[in-house]
């Protein structure tokens, strides 16, 4: 009887231990495995949804979805970016007008730039797409655009993520005025060397460009008088910009206005434009 009681007691103790181990396995092993499995299923569903959205909403077809998925998954292995993120990036790029092989090439360059710390994929996609749309794919590839963006980051003093979110807005007007992507970058980098503010640099550039854009069609009385004082016309300013670039034109105007005793504010009549011009014509130039 004593031996039986001792045996029963030992069995009960062992049973409690097994029960405790079971609870621990459920908490630390089974449930996490189930959670990972559920997350994987959700990611797979999100990926499929994104790819279908590209094919139906952007491409207008459900054909070749398998090939498109394969290309994105291969790029995911190559760049270590999540397939869902790549699919969303591709959707944005194709929505912006980039197609076929160029869209995939741009996506690869954007994912590499994002992995290197230059910014989020969405913001960098805006830069790459806007640059190609503004200057033409034949003139500026995604690789070139992001390389030049990298130079802006290296030579300026600002947060790369901040600039990537605002730069694309300026490129259409810059291209129409004949201002190269290189010069856009140089102006922004120069401005930020004393301010550290990419958004202010972008706004200043925008105001400067609007000054010259309006000058071509209808200069104000003040602007006309300022230019007359240095023996120039609006048409001559436009020609100089086309031949020598925006920065050289502004430096020439500054020198001539100083010699003639004409305030820069008489030409750059908007405060944001004046602030932008003075921000790139200092000793850091």
XYZ file of C-alpha atoms in Angstrom:
285
model
C 0.000 0.000 0.000
C 2.811 2.406 0.894
C 4.589 1.598 -2.350
C 1.401 2.187 -4.330
C 0.853 5.567 -2.667
C 4.441 6.567 -3.398
C 4.051 5.436 -7.003
C 0.792 7.402 -7.408
C 2.399 10.486 -5.919
C 5.336 10.230 -8.316
C 2.968 9.795 -11.266
C 0.929 12.859 -10.260
C 4.114 14.901 -9.971
C 5.256 13.708 -13.405
C 1.813 14.524 -14.817
C 2.034 18.085 -13.530
C 5.473 18.475 -15.076
C 4.236 17.205 -18.433
C 1.232 19.538 -18.250
C 3.517 22.495 -17.477
C 5.810 21.611 -20.381
C 2.746 21.362 -22.615
C 1.613 24.856 -21.656
C 5.079 26.239 -22.277
C 5.269 24.592 -25.703
C 1.877 26.027 -26.600
C 2.907 29.519 -25.468
C 6.454 29.643 -26.810
C 6.391 27.293 -29.777
C 2.980 26.334 -31.120
C 1.340 29.778 -30.955
C 4.339 31.629 -32.461
C 4.501 29.065 -35.267
C 0.805 29.566 -35.927
C 1.290 33.365 -35.839
C 4.179 33.171 -38.308
C 2.107 30.959 -40.537
C -0.823 33.379 -40.426
C 1.487 36.323 -41.168
C 3.009 34.458 -44.093
C -0.426 33.717 -45.515
C -1.404 37.387 -45.147
C 1.801 38.583 -46.845
C 1.207 36.138 -49.672
C -2.373 37.388 -50.055
C -1.205 41.038 -49.969
C 1.411 40.288 -52.626
C -1.138 38.573 -54.876
C -3.531 41.481 -54.382
C -0.855 44.041 -55.303
C 0.205 42.141 -58.398
C -3.377 41.739 -59.556
C -3.912 45.465 -59.016
C -0.948 46.231 -61.295
C -2.180 43.956 -64.045
C -5.818 45.008 -63.998
C -5.754 48.677 -62.990
C -2.523 49.801 -64.661
C -1.960 47.354 -67.491
C -5.622 46.711 -68.130
C -5.103 42.972 -68.484
C -4.865 39.839 -66.409
C -2.463 38.141 -68.836
C 1.082 37.146 -67.919
C 0.480 37.672 -64.203
C 2.616 34.607 -63.485
C 5.616 36.042 -65.340
C 5.213 39.380 -63.586
C 5.092 37.708 -60.170
C 8.191 35.696 -61.013
C 10.112 38.829 -61.993
C 9.210 40.610 -58.757
C 10.069 37.569 -56.605
C 13.435 37.225 -58.365
C 14.107 40.911 -57.677
C 13.145 40.340 -54.032
C 15.811 37.635 -53.746
C 18.323 39.903 -55.476
C 17.711 43.048 -53.408
C 16.489 41.563 -50.082
C 13.374 43.740 -50.242
C 9.970 42.316 -49.308
C 7.905 41.215 -52.343
C 4.900 43.250 -51.144
C 6.984 46.443 -50.977
C 8.382 45.794 -54.445
C 4.909 45.135 -55.818
C 3.623 48.425 -54.377
C 6.676 50.221 -55.776
C 6.069 48.737 -59.210
C 2.422 49.797 -59.048
C 3.473 53.398 -58.391
C 6.096 53.412 -61.155
C 3.766 51.961 -63.769
C 1.020 54.362 -62.659
C 3.521 57.196 -63.241
C 3.939 56.080 -66.843
C 7.006 53.838 -66.710
C 6.469 50.587 -68.585
C 7.929 47.143 -69.196
C 11.635 46.576 -68.756
C 12.247 50.203 -67.788
C 9.755 49.962 -64.912
C 11.483 46.834 -63.575
C 14.936 48.401 -64.015
C 13.771 51.514 -62.178
C 12.275 49.373 -59.420
C 15.606 47.585 -58.973
C 17.553 50.850 -58.773
C 15.038 52.309 -56.314
C 15.167 49.228 -54.082
C 18.974 49.334 -54.021
C 18.960 53.051 -53.188
C 16.441 52.461 -50.405
C 18.530 49.619 -48.993
C 21.558 51.940 -48.921
C 19.683 54.404 -46.695
C 18.819 57.110 -49.238
C 15.110 57.039 -48.384
C 11.896 55.055 -48.443
C 11.029 53.227 -51.643
C 7.926 55.314 -52.302
C 9.753 58.652 -52.038
C 12.682 57.445 -54.154
C 10.238 56.097 -56.723
C 8.837 59.622 -57.025
C 12.343 60.990 -57.661
C 13.198 58.361 -60.277
C 9.846 58.525 -62.063
C 9.609 62.326 -62.001
C 13.179 62.693 -63.300
C 12.570 60.338 -66.213
C 9.194 61.870 -67.039
C 10.588 65.417 -66.890
C 13.806 64.911 -68.838
C 12.982 61.802 -70.869
C 14.073 58.208 -70.336
C 16.557 58.531 -73.214
C 18.201 61.529 -71.502
C 18.092 60.432 -67.876
C 17.859 56.811 -66.767
C 16.705 55.725 -63.322
C 20.273 54.765 -62.451
C 21.605 58.196 -63.472
C 18.811 60.024 -61.645
C 19.443 58.165 -58.385
C 23.228 58.504 -58.774
C 22.802 62.270 -59.095
C 20.436 62.250 -56.128
C 23.176 60.463 -54.189
C 25.610 63.252 -55.100
C 23.125 65.819 -53.786
C 23.042 63.913 -50.490
C 26.857 63.795 -50.338
C 27.435 67.486 -51.140
C 24.479 69.030 -49.311
C 23.550 69.192 -45.644
C 20.091 67.726 -45.271
C 18.096 64.584 -44.577
C 17.923 62.419 -47.700
C 14.413 61.250 -46.886
C 13.200 64.851 -46.672
C 14.574 65.796 -50.094
C 13.281 62.641 -51.752
C 9.757 63.673 -50.709
C 9.887 67.181 -52.235
C 12.344 67.069 -55.143
C 10.034 65.514 -57.729
C 7.654 68.488 -57.568
C 10.270 70.825 -59.079
C 11.505 68.799 -62.025
C 8.728 69.469 -64.552
C 9.207 73.254 -64.428
C 12.998 72.892 -64.334
C 12.982 70.817 -67.501
C 10.651 73.281 -69.281
C 13.027 76.139 -68.417
C 16.041 74.193 -69.694
C 17.518 73.704 -66.208
C 19.328 70.369 -66.046
C 18.837 67.826 -63.286
C 22.505 68.334 -62.354
C 21.963 72.050 -61.846
C 18.805 71.475 -59.817
C 20.881 69.253 -57.534
C 23.744 71.742 -57.339
C 21.432 74.597 -56.375
C 19.686 72.577 -53.673
C 22.974 71.263 -52.260
C 24.447 74.776 -52.186
C 21.416 76.224 -50.418
C 21.392 73.518 -47.758
C 25.069 73.997 -46.905
C 24.052 76.919 -44.721
C 20.482 75.966 -43.787
C 20.318 72.172 -43.580
C 16.744 72.467 -44.826
C 15.905 70.518 -48.011
C 12.275 71.667 -48.052
C 13.246 75.338 -47.865
C 15.797 74.754 -50.639
C 13.152 73.135 -52.823
C 10.704 75.984 -52.182
C 13.402 78.568 -52.886
C 14.294 76.883 -56.173
C 10.615 76.791 -57.118
C 10.239 80.527 -56.460
C 13.399 81.334 -58.446
C 12.168 79.290 -61.400
C 8.746 80.960 -61.282
C 10.473 84.358 -61.398
C 12.246 83.422 -64.621
C 9.172 81.670 -66.056
C 7.037 84.807 -65.579
C 9.866 87.016 -66.834
C 9.612 85.346 -70.248
C 5.948 86.256 -70.663
C 5.413 89.459 -68.697
C 8.156 91.082 -66.587
C 6.950 93.473 -63.910
C 7.706 97.179 -64.203
C 10.309 96.851 -61.430
C 12.024 93.949 -63.198
C 12.060 95.764 -66.523
C 13.593 98.848 -64.900
C 16.190 96.719 -63.069
C 17.229 94.979 -66.272
C 17.267 98.268 -68.192
C 19.671 99.694 -65.601
C 22.224 96.994 -66.514
C 21.522 97.090 -70.257
C 19.708 93.756 -70.488
C 16.287 92.620 -71.640
C 14.126 89.703 -70.559
C 14.933 87.989 -73.853
C 18.681 88.312 -73.207
C 18.256 86.809 -69.746
C 16.382 83.878 -71.290
C 19.151 83.377 -73.878
C 21.850 83.475 -71.188
C 19.985 80.874 -69.144
C 19.821 78.567 -72.160
C 23.502 78.990 -72.998
C 25.156 79.295 -69.581
C 22.676 77.834 -67.113
C 20.636 79.204 -64.246
C 23.453 79.629 -61.718
C 25.751 81.515 -64.104
C 22.848 83.775 -65.068
C 22.052 84.605 -61.449
C 25.719 85.291 -60.687
C 25.911 87.625 -63.706
C 22.756 89.464 -62.623
C 24.066 89.822 -59.065
C 27.370 91.296 -60.267
C 25.673 93.718 -62.660
C 23.023 94.801 -60.173
C 25.699 95.451 -57.522
C 27.686 97.584 -59.974
C 24.594 99.580 -60.977
C 23.393 99.989 -57.394
C 20.188 98.035 -58.096
C 18.856 95.905 -55.217
C 18.357 92.214 -56.033
C 14.864 92.649 -54.598
C 13.949 94.740 -57.650
C 14.390 91.645 -59.818
C 13.420 88.861 -57.417
C 10.299 90.662 -56.224
C 8.812 87.717 -54.305
C 10.326 87.202 -50.847
C 10.689 83.414 -51.296
C 12.500 83.907 -54.619
C 14.817 86.550 -53.143
C 15.590 84.334 -50.163
C 16.315 81.422 -52.515
C 18.594 83.495 -54.747
C 20.567 84.939 -51.853
C 20.760 81.453 -50.360
C 22.800 80.181 -53.299
C 24.842 83.317 -54.084
C 26.837 83.441 -50.848
C 30.394 82.348 -50.113
C 29.329 78.657 -50.123
C 28.639 78.867 -53.894
